[in-house]
Coordinates of C-alpha atoms in Angstrom, one line a residue:
X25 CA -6.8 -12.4 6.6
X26 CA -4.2 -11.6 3.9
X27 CA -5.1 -8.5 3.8
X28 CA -4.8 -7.8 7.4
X29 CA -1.7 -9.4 7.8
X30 CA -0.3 -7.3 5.2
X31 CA -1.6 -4.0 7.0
X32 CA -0.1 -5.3 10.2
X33 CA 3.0 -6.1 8.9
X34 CA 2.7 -2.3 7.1
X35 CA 1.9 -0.9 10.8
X36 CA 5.2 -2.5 12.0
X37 CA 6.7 -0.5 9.2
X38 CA 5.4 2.2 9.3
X39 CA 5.8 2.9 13.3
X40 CA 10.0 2.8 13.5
X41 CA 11.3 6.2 14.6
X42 CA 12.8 6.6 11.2
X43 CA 8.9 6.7 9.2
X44 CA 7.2 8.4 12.5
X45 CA 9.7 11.0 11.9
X46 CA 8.7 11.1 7.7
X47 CA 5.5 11.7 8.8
X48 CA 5.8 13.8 11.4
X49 CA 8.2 16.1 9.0
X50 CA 5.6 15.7 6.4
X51 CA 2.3 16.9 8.0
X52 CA 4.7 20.0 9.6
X53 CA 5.8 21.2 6.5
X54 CA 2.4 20.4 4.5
X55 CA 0.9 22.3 6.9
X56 CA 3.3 25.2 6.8
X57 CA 2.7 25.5 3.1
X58 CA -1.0 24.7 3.6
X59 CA -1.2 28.0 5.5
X60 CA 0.4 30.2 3.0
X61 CA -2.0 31.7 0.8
X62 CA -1.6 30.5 -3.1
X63 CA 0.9 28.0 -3.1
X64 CA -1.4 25.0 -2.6
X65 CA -1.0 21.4 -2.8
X66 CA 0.4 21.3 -6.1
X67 CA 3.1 22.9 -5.8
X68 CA 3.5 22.5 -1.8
X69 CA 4.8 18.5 -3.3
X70 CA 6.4 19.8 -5.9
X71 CA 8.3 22.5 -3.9
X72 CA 9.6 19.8 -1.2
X73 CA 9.9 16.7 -3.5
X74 CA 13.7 17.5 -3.3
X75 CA 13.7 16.8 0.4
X76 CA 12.8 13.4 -0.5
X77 CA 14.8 12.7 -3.2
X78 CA 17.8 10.7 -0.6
X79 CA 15.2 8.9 1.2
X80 CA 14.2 5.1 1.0
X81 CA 11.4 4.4 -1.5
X82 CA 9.4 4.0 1.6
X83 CA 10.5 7.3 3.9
X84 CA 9.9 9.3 0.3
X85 CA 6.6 8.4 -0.3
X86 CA 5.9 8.4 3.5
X87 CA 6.6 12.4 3.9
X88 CA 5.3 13.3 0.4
X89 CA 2.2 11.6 1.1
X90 CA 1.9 13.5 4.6
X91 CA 2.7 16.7 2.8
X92 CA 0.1 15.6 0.3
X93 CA -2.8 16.0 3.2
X94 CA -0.9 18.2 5.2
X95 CA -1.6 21.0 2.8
X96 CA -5.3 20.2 2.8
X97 CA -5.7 20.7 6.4
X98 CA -3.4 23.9 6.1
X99 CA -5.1 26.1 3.8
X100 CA -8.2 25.6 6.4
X101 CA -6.1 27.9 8.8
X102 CA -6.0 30.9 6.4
X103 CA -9.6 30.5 5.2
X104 CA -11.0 30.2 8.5
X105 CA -8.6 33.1 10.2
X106 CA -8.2 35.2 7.4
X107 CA -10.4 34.7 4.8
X108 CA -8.0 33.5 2.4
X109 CA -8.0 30.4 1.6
X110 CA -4.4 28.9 1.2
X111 CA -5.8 26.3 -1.7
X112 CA -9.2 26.3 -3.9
X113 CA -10.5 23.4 -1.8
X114 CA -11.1 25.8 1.2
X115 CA -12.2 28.4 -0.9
X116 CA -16.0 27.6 0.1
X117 CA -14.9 27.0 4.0
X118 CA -14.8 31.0 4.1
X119 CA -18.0 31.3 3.2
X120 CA -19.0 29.8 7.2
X121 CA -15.3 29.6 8.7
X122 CA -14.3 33.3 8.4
X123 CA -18.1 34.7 9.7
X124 CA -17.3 32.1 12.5
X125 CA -14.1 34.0 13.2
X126 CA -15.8 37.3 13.8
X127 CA -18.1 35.5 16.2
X128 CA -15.1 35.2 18.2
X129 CA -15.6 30.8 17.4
X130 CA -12.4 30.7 15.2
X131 CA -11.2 27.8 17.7
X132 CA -14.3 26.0 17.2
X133 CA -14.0 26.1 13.2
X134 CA -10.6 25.3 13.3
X135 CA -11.4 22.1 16.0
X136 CA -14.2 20.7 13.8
X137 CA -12.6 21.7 10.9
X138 CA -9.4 19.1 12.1
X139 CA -11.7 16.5 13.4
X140 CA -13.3 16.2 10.0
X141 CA -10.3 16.3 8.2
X142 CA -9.5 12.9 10.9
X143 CA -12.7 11.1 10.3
X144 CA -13.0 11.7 6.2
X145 CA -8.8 10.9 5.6
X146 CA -9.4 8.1 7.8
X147 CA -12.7 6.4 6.6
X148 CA -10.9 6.9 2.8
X149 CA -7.9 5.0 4.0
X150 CA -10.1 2.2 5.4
X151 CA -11.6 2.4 1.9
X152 CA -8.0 2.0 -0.4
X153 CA -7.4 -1.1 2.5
X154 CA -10.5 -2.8 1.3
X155 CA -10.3 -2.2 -2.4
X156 CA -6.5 -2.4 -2.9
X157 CA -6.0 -6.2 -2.9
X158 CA -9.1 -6.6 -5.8
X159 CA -8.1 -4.2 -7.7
X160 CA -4.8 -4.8 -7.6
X161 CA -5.5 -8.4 -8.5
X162 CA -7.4 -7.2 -11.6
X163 CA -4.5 -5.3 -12.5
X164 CA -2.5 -7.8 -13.1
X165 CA -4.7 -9.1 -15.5
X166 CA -4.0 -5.7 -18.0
X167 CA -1.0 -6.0 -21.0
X168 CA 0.3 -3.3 -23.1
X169 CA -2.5 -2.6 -25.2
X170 CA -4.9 -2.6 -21.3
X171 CA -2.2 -0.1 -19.9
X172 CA -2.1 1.9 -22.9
X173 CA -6.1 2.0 -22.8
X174 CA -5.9 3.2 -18.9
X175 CA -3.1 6.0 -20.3
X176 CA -5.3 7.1 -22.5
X177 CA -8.2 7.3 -20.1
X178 CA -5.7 9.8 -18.0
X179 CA -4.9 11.5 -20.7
X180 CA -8.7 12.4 -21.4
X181 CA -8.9 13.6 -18.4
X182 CA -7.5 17.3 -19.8
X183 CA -11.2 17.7 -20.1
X184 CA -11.8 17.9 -16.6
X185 CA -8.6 20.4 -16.1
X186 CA -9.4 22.5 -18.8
X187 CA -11.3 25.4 -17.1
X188 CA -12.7 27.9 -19.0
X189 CA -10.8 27.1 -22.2
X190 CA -10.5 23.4 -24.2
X191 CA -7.6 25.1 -26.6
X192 CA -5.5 26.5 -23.6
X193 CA -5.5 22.9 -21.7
X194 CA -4.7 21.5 -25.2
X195 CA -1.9 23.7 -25.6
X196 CA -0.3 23.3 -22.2
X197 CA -1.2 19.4 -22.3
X198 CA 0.9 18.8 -25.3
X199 CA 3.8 21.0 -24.3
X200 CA 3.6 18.3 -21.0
X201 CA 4.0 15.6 -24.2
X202 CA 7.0 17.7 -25.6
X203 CA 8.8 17.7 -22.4
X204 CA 8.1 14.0 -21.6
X205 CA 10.2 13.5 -25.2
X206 CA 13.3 14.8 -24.2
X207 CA 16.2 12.3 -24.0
X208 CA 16.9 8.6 -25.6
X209 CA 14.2 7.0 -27.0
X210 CA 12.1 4.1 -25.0
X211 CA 12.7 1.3 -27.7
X212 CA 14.9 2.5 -30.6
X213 CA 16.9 3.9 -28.0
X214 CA 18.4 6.9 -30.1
X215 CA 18.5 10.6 -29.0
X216 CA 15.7 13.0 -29.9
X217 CA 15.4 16.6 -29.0
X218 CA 18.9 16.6 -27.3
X219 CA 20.1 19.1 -29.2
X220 CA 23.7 18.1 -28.9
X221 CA 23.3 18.4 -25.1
X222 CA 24.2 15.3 -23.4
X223 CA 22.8 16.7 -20.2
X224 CA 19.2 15.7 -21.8
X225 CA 20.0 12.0 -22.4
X226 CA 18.2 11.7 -19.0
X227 CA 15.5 13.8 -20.2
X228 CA 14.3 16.8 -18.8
X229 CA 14.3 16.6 -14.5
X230 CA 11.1 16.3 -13.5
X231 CA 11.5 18.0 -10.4
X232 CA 13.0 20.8 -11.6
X233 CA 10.1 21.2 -14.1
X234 CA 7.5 21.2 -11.8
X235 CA 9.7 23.4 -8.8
X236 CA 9.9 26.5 -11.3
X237 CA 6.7 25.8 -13.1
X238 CA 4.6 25.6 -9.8
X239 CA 6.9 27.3 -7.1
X240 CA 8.8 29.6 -8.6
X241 CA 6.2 31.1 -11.3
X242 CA 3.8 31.6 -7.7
X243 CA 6.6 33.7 -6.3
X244 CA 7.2 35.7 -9.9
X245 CA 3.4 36.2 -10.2
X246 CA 3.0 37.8 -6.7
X247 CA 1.6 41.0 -6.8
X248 CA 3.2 43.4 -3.3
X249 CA 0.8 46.0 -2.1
X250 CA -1.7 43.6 -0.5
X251 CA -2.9 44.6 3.0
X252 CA -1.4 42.5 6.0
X253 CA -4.2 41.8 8.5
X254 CA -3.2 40.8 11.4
X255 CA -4.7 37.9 13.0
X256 CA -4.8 37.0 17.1
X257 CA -4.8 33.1 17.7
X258 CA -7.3 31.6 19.4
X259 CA -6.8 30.3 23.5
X260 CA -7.1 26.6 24.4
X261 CA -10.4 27.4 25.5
X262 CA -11.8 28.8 22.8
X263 CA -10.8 25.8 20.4
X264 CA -13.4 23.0 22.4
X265 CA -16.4 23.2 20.5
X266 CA -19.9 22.2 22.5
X267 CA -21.7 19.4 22.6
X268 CA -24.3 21.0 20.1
X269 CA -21.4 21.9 17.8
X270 CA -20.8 18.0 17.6
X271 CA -24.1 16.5 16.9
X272 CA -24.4 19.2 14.4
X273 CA -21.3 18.5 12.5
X274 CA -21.7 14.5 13.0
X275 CA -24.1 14.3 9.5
X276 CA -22.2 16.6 8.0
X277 CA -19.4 14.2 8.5
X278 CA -21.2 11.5 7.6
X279 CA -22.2 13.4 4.1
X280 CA -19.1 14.9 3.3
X281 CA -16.7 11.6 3.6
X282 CA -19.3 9.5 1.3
X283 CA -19.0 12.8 -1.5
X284 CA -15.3 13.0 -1.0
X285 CA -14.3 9.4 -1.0
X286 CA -16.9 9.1 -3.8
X287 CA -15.3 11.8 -6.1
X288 CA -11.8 10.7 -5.1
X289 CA -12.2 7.8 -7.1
X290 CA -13.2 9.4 -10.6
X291 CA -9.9 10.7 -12.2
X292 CA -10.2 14.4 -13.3
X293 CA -12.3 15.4 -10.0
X294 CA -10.2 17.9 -7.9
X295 CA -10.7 18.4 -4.2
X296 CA -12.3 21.9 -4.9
X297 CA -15.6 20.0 -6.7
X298 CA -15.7 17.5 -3.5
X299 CA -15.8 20.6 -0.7
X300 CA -18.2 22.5 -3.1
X301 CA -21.0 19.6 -3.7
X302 CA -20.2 19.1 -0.1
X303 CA -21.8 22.3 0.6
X304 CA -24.5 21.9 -1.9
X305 CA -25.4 18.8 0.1
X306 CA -25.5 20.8 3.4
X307 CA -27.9 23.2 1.4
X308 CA -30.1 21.2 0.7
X309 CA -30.4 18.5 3.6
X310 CA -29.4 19.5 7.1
X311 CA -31.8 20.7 9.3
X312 CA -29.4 24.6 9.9
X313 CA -29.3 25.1 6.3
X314 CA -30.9 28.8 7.1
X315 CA -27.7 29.5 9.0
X316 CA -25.0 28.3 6.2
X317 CA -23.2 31.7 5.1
X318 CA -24.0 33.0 8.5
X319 CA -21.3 31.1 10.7
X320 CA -23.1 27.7 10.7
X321 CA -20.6 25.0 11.7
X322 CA -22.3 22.4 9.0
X323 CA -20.1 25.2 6.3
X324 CA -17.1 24.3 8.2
X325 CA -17.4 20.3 8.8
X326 CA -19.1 19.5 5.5
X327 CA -16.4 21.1 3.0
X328 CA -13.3 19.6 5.3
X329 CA -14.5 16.3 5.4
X330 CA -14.8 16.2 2.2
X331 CA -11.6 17.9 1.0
X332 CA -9.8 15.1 3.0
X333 CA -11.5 12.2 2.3
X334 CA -11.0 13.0 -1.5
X335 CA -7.5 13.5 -0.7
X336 CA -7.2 10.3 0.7
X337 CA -9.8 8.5 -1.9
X338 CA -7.6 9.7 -4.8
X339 CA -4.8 7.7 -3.9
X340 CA -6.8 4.5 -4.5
X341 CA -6.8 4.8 -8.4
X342 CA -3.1 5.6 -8.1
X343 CA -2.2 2.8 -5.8
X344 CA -4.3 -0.1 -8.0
X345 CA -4.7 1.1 -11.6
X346 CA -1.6 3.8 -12.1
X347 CA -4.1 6.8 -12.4
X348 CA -3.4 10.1 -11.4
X349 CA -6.6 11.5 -10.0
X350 CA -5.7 15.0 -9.8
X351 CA -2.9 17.2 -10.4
X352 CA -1.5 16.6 -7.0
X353 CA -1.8 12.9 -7.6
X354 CA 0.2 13.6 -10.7
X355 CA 3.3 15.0 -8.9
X356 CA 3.0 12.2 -6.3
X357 CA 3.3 9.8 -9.5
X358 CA 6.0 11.6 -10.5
X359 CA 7.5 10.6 -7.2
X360 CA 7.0 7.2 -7.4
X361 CA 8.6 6.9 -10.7
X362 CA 11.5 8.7 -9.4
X363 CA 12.1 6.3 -6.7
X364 CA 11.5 3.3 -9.0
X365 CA 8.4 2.3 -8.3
X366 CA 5.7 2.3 -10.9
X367 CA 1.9 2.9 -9.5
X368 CA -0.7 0.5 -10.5
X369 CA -1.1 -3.1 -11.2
X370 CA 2.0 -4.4 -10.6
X371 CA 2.9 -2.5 -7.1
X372 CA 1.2 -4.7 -4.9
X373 CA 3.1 -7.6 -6.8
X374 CA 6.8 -6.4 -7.0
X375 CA 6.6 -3.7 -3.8
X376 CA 4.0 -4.8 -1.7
X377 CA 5.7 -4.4 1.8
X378 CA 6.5 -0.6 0.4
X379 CA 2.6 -0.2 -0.5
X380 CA 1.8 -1.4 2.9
X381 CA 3.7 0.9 4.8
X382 CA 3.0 3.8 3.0
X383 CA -1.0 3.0 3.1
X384 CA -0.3 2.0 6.9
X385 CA 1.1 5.4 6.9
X386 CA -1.9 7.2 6.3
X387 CA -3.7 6.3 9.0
X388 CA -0.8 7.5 11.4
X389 CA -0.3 10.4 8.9
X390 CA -4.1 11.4 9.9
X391 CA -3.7 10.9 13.3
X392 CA -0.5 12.9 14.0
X393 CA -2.4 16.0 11.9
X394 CA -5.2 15.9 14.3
X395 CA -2.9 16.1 17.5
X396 CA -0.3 18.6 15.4
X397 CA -2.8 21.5 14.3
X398 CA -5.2 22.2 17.1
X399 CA -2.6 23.4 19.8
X400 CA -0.8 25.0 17.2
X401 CA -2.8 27.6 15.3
X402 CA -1.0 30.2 17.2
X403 CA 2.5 29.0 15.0
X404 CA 0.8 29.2 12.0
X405 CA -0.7 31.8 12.0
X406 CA 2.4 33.6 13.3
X407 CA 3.9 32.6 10.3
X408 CA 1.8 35.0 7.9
X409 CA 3.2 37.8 10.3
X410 CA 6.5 37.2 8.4
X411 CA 7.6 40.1 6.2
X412 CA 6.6 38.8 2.5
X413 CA 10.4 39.8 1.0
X414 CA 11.9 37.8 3.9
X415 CA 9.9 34.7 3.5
X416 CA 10.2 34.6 -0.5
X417 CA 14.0 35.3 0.0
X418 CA 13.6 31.9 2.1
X419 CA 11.4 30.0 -0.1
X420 CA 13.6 31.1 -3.3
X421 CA 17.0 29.8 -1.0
X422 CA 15.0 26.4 -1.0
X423 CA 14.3 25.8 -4.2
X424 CA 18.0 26.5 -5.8
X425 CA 19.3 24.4 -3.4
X426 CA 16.7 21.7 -4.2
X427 CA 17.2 22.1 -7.8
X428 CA 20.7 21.9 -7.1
X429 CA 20.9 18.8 -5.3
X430 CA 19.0 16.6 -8.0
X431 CA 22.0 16.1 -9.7
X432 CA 24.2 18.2 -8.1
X433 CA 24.3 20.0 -11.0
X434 CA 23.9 23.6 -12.1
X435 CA 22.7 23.1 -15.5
X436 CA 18.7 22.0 -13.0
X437 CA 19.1 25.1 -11.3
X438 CA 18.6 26.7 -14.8
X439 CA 15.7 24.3 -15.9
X440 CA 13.6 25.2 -12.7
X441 CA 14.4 29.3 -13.6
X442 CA 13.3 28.3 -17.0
X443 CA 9.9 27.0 -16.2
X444 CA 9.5 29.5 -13.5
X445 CA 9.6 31.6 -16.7
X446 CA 7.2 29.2 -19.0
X447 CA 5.2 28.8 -16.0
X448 CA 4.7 32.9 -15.7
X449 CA 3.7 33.4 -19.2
X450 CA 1.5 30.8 -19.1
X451 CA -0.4 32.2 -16.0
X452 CA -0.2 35.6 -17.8
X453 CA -1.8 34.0 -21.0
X454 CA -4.5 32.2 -18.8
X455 CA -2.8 28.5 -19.8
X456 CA -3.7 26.4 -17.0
X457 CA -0.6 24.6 -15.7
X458 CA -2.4 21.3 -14.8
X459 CA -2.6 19.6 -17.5
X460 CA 1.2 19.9 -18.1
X461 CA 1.6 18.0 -15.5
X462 CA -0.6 15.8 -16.5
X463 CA 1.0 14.8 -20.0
X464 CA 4.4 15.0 -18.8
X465 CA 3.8 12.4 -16.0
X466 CA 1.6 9.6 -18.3
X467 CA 3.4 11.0 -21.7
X468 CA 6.1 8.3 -21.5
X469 CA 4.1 5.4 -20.1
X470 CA 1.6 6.4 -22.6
X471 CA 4.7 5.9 -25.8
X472 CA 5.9 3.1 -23.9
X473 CA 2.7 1.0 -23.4
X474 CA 2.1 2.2 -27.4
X475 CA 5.4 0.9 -28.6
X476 CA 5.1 -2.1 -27.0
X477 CA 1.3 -3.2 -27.9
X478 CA 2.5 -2.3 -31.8
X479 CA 5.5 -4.6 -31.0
X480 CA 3.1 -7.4 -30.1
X481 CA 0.9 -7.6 -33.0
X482 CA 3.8 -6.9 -35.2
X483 CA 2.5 -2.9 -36.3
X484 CA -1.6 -3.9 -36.3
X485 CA -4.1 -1.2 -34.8
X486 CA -6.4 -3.6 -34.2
X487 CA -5.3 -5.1 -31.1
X488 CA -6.5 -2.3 -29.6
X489 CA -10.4 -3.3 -30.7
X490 CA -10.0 -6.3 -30.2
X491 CA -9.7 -7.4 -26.5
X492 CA -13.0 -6.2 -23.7
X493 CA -11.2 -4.6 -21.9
X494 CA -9.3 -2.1 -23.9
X495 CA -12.2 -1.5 -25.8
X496 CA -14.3 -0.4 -22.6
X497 CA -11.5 1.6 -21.8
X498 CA -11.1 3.7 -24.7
X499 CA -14.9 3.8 -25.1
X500 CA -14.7 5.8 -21.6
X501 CA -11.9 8.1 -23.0
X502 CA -13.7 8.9 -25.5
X503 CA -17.3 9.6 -23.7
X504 CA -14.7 11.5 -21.4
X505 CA -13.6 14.1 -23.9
X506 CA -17.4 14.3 -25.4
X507 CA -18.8 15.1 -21.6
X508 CA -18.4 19.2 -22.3
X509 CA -20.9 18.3 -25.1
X510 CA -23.5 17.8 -22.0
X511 CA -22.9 21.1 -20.8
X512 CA -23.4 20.6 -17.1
X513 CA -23.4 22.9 -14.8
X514 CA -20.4 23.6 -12.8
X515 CA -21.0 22.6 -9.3
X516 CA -20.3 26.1 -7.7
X517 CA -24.3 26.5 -8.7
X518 CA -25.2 24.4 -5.7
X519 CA -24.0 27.5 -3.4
X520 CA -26.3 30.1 -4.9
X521 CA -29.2 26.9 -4.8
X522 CA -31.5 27.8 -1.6
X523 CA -33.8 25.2 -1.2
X524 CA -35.7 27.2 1.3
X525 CA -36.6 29.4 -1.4

C-alpha cells in the first residue's frame, strides 16, 4: 500500500500543467531527433540537456527522460519510411518496416510499431514500480566499500561497449577517467590538472563534454553528397492496421517486452541487442516466420517492443542501485548529478517524492507518445525535406547557445568545440565514444567511494574482501571483463538463423 500511495502521490505530481508540459516538450523533441538519421539517443540527451539545465529537479528529469524514449520511438519513423534507421536499435526494423513501406502499409508499420512501443515502455514501468521499493531498501544497506564494489561493476562494463576492439574502449574509457579528474580534489581538496586555470576548479562541464563529443563531432563527421529521397506520408486511413495485423503482432508483443525488460536490467546491454534477439525470437517461434524480411508485421512489433521496454527497464538499475545501463543511461546520470540528485540507494530515501514523479512520469510519458506520433508522421517526415545546410546551421545555433548558457560563460562554448574535435578523431580512429562516457560519469563516484572505504579502515585493502557483499560484487566485475574469453556469438547471428532450414 506504500508503494501505491507513493505512485499516487507521484501521479498528482506528475499531472500539473507545468510536468504535462515537460513531457509533452520531451517526447516532441525526442521524437524530432529520433527521426533524424545518426544522431540517436545518445546524443539526442546530450544535445538538449541544456534545455533543462533551469528546470526543477523534477521538470529536468521529467523532459530528459521523455526525450530519453522519445528518440526510441523516432528513429522508427526513418527506418520504416526511409530505410534509415535514425538509431542502431531500429537498425533491424528495416529489415520488415521499409518492405512494408513499398507494400504501400507504411501506416500500418508505423501504427504497430507505436502501439508496441506503448505496451513494452509501459509493462517496464509497471516493472521499476514493483522492484523499486526492494531494491531500494537493499540499497541502503551498501557503504563505501558496497558502492565502490557496484562502481567497479560499471566500470567493467567497457567490455560490453568495446565493439570490435578491447584496446580502443580502454583508451577512450580512461580518457573518460582523465576528464572526470579535472578540478579540486574530493578529499584532500587541492587542485590537480588545473593548469593555473581557475575556470577548472569546477572541473570540466559535463555538458559541454558530451554536446561536442556526441553532437557536434555527428555534424563534423557528415559526409554531403548523399541522395535525398523523398518520402509521401501516409493518410489516416492507411495507418489502422486490421484485425489480423493485431492478433499477429499480440505474441510478438508479448515476446519482445519479456527480452527487453529482461535485458534492460543487465548493465552493458544496449537497446540494439534487445530489438536484435527480439527478432531472433520471432525467427524462431511465430507461426509467419516464412514471411520476416518480406514485410511481416511480427519484424516490426517484435524489435519495437523491445527497443522500448529496454528503454524503460534500464532505468530500474539507475533508479535502485546507481547503475548506468547503457550509454544513454549514462548521460541521464549525468543529469541527475547535475541537478543534485545522486541515483541509487539513497534516492528513494532523501528524494523520494522526486523519484515518484519522474517514474509516475513515464507512464504519462508513454501515453502522450502513442497519441503524439501516429497523426503526425506527415511532420516528421517533412522534417527530412529540410535542406541539410539549413538544419545543421540550426542544430549548430543550438548547441552554442546551450553551451553558452551553462555558465554563461564563453570559456564552455570552447570546451564543447574542443570535444567536437576529440570526438572527430576518435570516430576517424575507430575509438568508440561510449565508454567515455562511461568513465567520466562513475569516474568520480568511483575515487570518491575509494577514498572513503580507505579512510575507514585507516589505508587496509582488505575491507574490500572482507564483507559478502563486496566480494560478490567484484567477483561479477571481474567474470565481467573475462566474458570475451567465452567468445559468444554476437547476437546479429540470430537474423541469418532460419529455423525453417
Amino acid at each position: 500500500m506504500d508503494v501505491l500511495n507513493e505512485l499516487l502521490n507521484g501521479f498528482a505530481a506528475a499531472l500539473t500543467w507545468q510536468n504535462l508540459l515537460f513531457a509533452f516538450i520531451g517526447c516532441l523533441l525526442g521524437t524530432v531527433i529520433g527521426v533524424l538519421p545518426g544522431i540517436g539517443p545518445v546524443a539526442g540527451v546530450a544535445l538538449l540537456i541544456p534545455l533543462t539545465l533551469n528546470l526543477d529537479a523534477a521538470g529536468s528529469i521529467i523532459m530528459l527522460c521523455a526525450i530519453f524514449y522519445g528518440t526510441t520511438y523516432g528513429g522508427t519513423i526513418t527506418s520504416v519510411l526511409l530505410n534509415t534507421p535514425g538509431e542502431a536499435a531500429s537498425a533491424i526494423t528495416t529489415l520488415d518496416g521499409y518492405t512494408m513501406t513499398k507494400l504501400g502499409r507504411a501506416g500500418v508499420a508505423l501504427t504497430i510499431a507505436a502501439a508496441g512501443s506503448f505496451i513494452g515502455g509501459s509493462l517496464a514501468t509497471a516493472g521499476l514500480v514493483i522492484a523499486a521499493r526492494p531494491l531500494g531498501s537493499l540499497g541502503l544497506m551498501i557503504g563505501p566499500p558496497e558502492f565502490f564494489a557496484l562502481v567497479v561493476v560499471g566500470i567493467s562494463l567497457l567490455v560490453a561497449l568495446a565493439g570490435r576492439s578491447m584496446v580502443r574502449a580502454l583508451i577512450s574509457g580512461a580518457l573518460g577517467l582523465l576528464i572526470s579528474m579535472v578540478g579540486i580534489d574530493p578529499v584532500a581538496g587541492a587542485p590537480r590538472f588545473t593548469f593555473g586555470m581557475e575556470r577548472l576548479l569546477d572541473g570540466v562541464s559535463f555538458v559541454a563534454v558530451i554536446v561536442g563529443l556526441f553532437g557536434l563531432s555527428e555534424i563534423l563527421a557528415h559526409r554531403p553528397g548523399k541522395d535525398k529521397v523523398v518520402v509521401q506520408a501516409p493518410g489516416m486511413r492507411a495507418l489502422l492496421p486490421t484485425r489480423t495485423d493485431w492478433r499477429r503482432s499480440a505474441p510478438a508483443f508479448a515476446r519482445g517486452t519479456g527480452i527487453g525488460f529482461g535485458l534492460g536490467l543487465i548493465p552493458g546491454m544496449t537497446g540494439s541487442v534487445s530489438s536484435l534477439l527480439s527478432y531472433g525470437a520471432e525467427k524462431k517461434f511465430s507461426k509467419y516466420r516464412r514471411e520476416l524480411g518480406h514485410g511481416a508485421v511480427e519484424g516490426v512489433a517484435g524489435p519495437e517492443t523491445a527497443n522500448n521496454a529496454h528503454a524503460n527497464g534500464a532505468l530500474i538499475p539507475l533508479f535502485t542501485l546507481g547503475i548506468p545501463a547503457s550509454p544513454t543511461i549514462a548521460v541521464l546520470m549525468g543529469a541527475f548529478l547535475q541537478q543534485g540528485l545522486t541515483p541509487g540507494p539513497t534516492l528513494f530515501a532523501e528524494h523520494a517524492d522526486i523519484a515518484w514523479t519522474i517514474i509516475a512520469s513515464l507512464f504519462i510519458g508513454n501515453i502522450l507518445l502513442l497519441v503524439l506520433n501516429v497523426p503526425l508522421v506527415g511532420l516528421w517526415t517533412s522534417i527530412l525535406k529540410i535542406p541539410y545546410p539549413i538544419l545543421t546551421g540550426l542544430i549548430l545555433m543550438f548547441m552554442v547557445v546551450g553551451a553558452y548558457t551553462i555558465n554563461f560563460s564563453v570559456f564552455d562554448v570552447f570546451v564543447m568545440i574542443l570535444f567536437g574535435l576529440v570526438g572527430l578523431a576518435l570516430r576517424h580512429l575507430d575509438i568508440p565514444l561510449a565508454p567515455m562516457v562511461l568513465t567520466l560519469v562513475l569516474g568520480p563516484l568511483m575515487e570518491r567511494s575509494l577514498r572513503e572505504s580507505l579512510d575507514i579502515s585507516r589505508g587496509d585493502l582488505t575491507i574490500f574482501l572482507e564483507r559478502p557483499v563486496t566480494v560478490t560484487l567484484l567477483a561479477l566485475a571481474a567474470l565481467i571483463v573475462c566474458s570475451p574469453l567465452l567468445k559468444l556469438r554476437k547476437p546479429a547471428a540470430l537474423v541469418a538463423d532460419d529455423p525453417e532450414t
